[in-house]
Amino acid sequence: MVAASSIAVITVGFASWAYATLQSPPAPQPQPRAVNATILPPQAVLVNSRSFAALGNNGTFRQSALTEFFNPTNTSPPFFQVFDPAFLRILGPSATVRAVAANPTFAFAHEAPIWLPSTDEVTFASNDGGALGMSDIDHNNQVSKISLKEVAAAIKAAGHGTAAVNVSVTKLDLPDTIQMTNGGTGPFNGDLILINSGRGPLPPSVALVNPSPPHNTTVLLDNFFGRQFNSLNDAKIRPGTNKIFFTDVTYGFLNHFRPLPLMPNQVYRLDPETRAVRVVADGFDRCNGIAFSRDGKTAFVSDTGLNEGFLGNNQTQPATIYAYDVDPKTEAFKNRRVFAYVDTGIADGMQLDADDNLYAGCGDGVHVWGPDGTLLGKIFLGTTSANLVFAGNQRLVIMAETTIYLAQIAAKANKLSFP
Ligand SMILES: *[C@@H]1O[C@H](CO)[C@@H](O)[C@H](O)[C@H]1NC(C)=O
Ligand SMILES: *[C@@H]1O[C@H](CO)[C@@H](O)[C@H](O)[C@H]1NC(C)=O
Ligand SMILES: *[C@@H]1O[C@H](CO)[C@@H](O)[C@H](O)[C@H]1NC(C)=O
Ligand SMILES: *[C@@H]1O[C@H](CO)[C@@H](O)[C@H](O)[C@H]1NC(C)=O
Ligand SMILES: *[C@@H]1O[C@H](CO)[C@@H](O)[C@H](O)[C@H]1NC(C)=O
């Protein structure tokens, strides 16, 4: 952690730098005098909102939220883009980000990241139905894992610097009740919770999976009073009551591997004991990622309406994270309000840290907001991240389709393992 006095120094420096303006083409940024080089991580760049707030008649404006990124310093990814000094407290003085596993021809690391504390491994699922996913209506996607012990050893062997390493990826041999995994959380009583989109006529499901061989599985739910879901997407356990909340959305159909949707896109609550299921939120274009504040009182749901699968992208549709109050009795989501709208791509999977900062996988990497919805900074990858997970304190494992990144930062993890 950075000492409070150091943070105060940075804050002063940042404020004085606020009056610097960004020329076009970007001139070398004057470093804020007071920023101590040992505090600003080497991979971080400061981008003050005053430097780009008015681009002028001759300014270069972005037409696309998907293919044109916001990188006014033209820094090569991966790097930390700092919009607010509070991000430096999250990063700490020696933050690093690097690729730790990559396969350019296979989107093996899409979503469903789960950290297993007992073995220090992270499990995850490959892209289901999309580019480089090697899965479709006739072919299931793949759940795999990496070892963070192996990552640590590879980084140590590589010596100083932040060069990429490439650890082995191990496929999990799962029973065929698990079809097109897209979400995951836990562990829950030691098991993975996998959220499966289904494939063709095979039903979407919420399942418990033994993380160790033989990876035996208990399907907790695969229907709503006899009706199949559209294609389940993501889930979290709510702190306090330990109920499972999951999103259902039409992406299976929009990615050509599920039949015509027969349900609205909505958020459900499942009691893993009684298996009772109910709807807690609706009114979405396309609900997607889900997360809870540390106290379980606030729920966050992302709406990724912008991404319309085979229909294309429509940037006038939502790329928005909504916040809700969770009713203490019914656990219904109430008082919906906008938490954040993302400038690049969509906000897909979301996680919070121990200080209730919210991290989401977006079109150019991971965006990080303070609890009040201020965009503090980005872990800028120059490519899409669909999800991420803290692997304990100070380690953030980021899914980026063909690459897994590890960010070693000061932030502490939120609790995802229950009870
Ligand atoms: C940065 O701050 C640390 C801790 O306060 C101090 O030891 C170091 O000398 C400073 N470095 C520079 C370049 O000012
Ligand atoms: C904008 O471009 C026009 C035409 O090239 C030029 O005359 C003008 O000085 C420019 N304005 C600024 C503020 O650079
Ligand atoms: C990483 O290793 C895997 C084999 O384990 C290989 O398929 C892949 O191409 C390697 N990635 C890079 C970037 O070299
Ligand atoms: C896996 O099998 C063991 C032994 O029968 C059982 O105790 C455990 O509950 C099973 N796990 C799941 C997730 O079905
Ligand atoms: C994008 O969405 C808007 C709002 O629903 C709609 O009016 C427009 O026709 C859409 N554009 C395309 C190209 O589908």
CSV table of N, CA and C and ligand atoms in Angstrom, one decimal, residues 308 314 316-317, ligand 5:
chain,number,residue,atom,x,y,z
A,308,GLU,N,-25.0,-6.7,-30.6
A,308,GLU,CA,-26.2,-7.4,-31.0
A,308,GLU,C,-25.9,-8.7,-31.8
A,314,ASN,N,-24.6,-1.6,-32.4
A,314,ASN,CA,-25.3,-0.4,-32.5
A,314,ASN,C,-25.0,0.5,-31.4
A,316,THR,N,-25.9,3.3,-30.4
A,316,THR,CA,-26.9,4.1,-29.7
A,316,THR,C,-27.6,3.2,-28.7
A,317,GLN,N,-27.2,2.0,-28.6
A,317,GLN,CA,-27.8,1.1,-27.6
A,317,GLN,C,-26.9,1.1,-26.4
B,5,LIG,C1,-29.7,1.5,-33.8
B,5,LIG,O1,-30.7,1.6,-32.7
B,5,LIG,C2,-31.5,2.7,-32.9
B,5,LIG,C3,-32.4,2.9,-31.7
B,5,LIG,O2,-33.1,1.7,-31.4
B,5,LIG,C4,-32.4,2.5,-34.2
B,5,LIG,O3,-33.2,3.6,-34.4
B,5,LIG,C5,-31.4,2.3,-35.3
B,5,LIG,O4,-32.2,2.0,-36.5
B,5,LIG,C6,-30.4,1.2,-35.1
B,5,LIG,N1,-29.5,1.2,-36.2
B,5,LIG,C7,-29.2,0.2,-36.9
B,5,LIG,C8,-28.2,0.3,-37.9
B,5,LIG,O5,-29.7,-0.9,-36.7
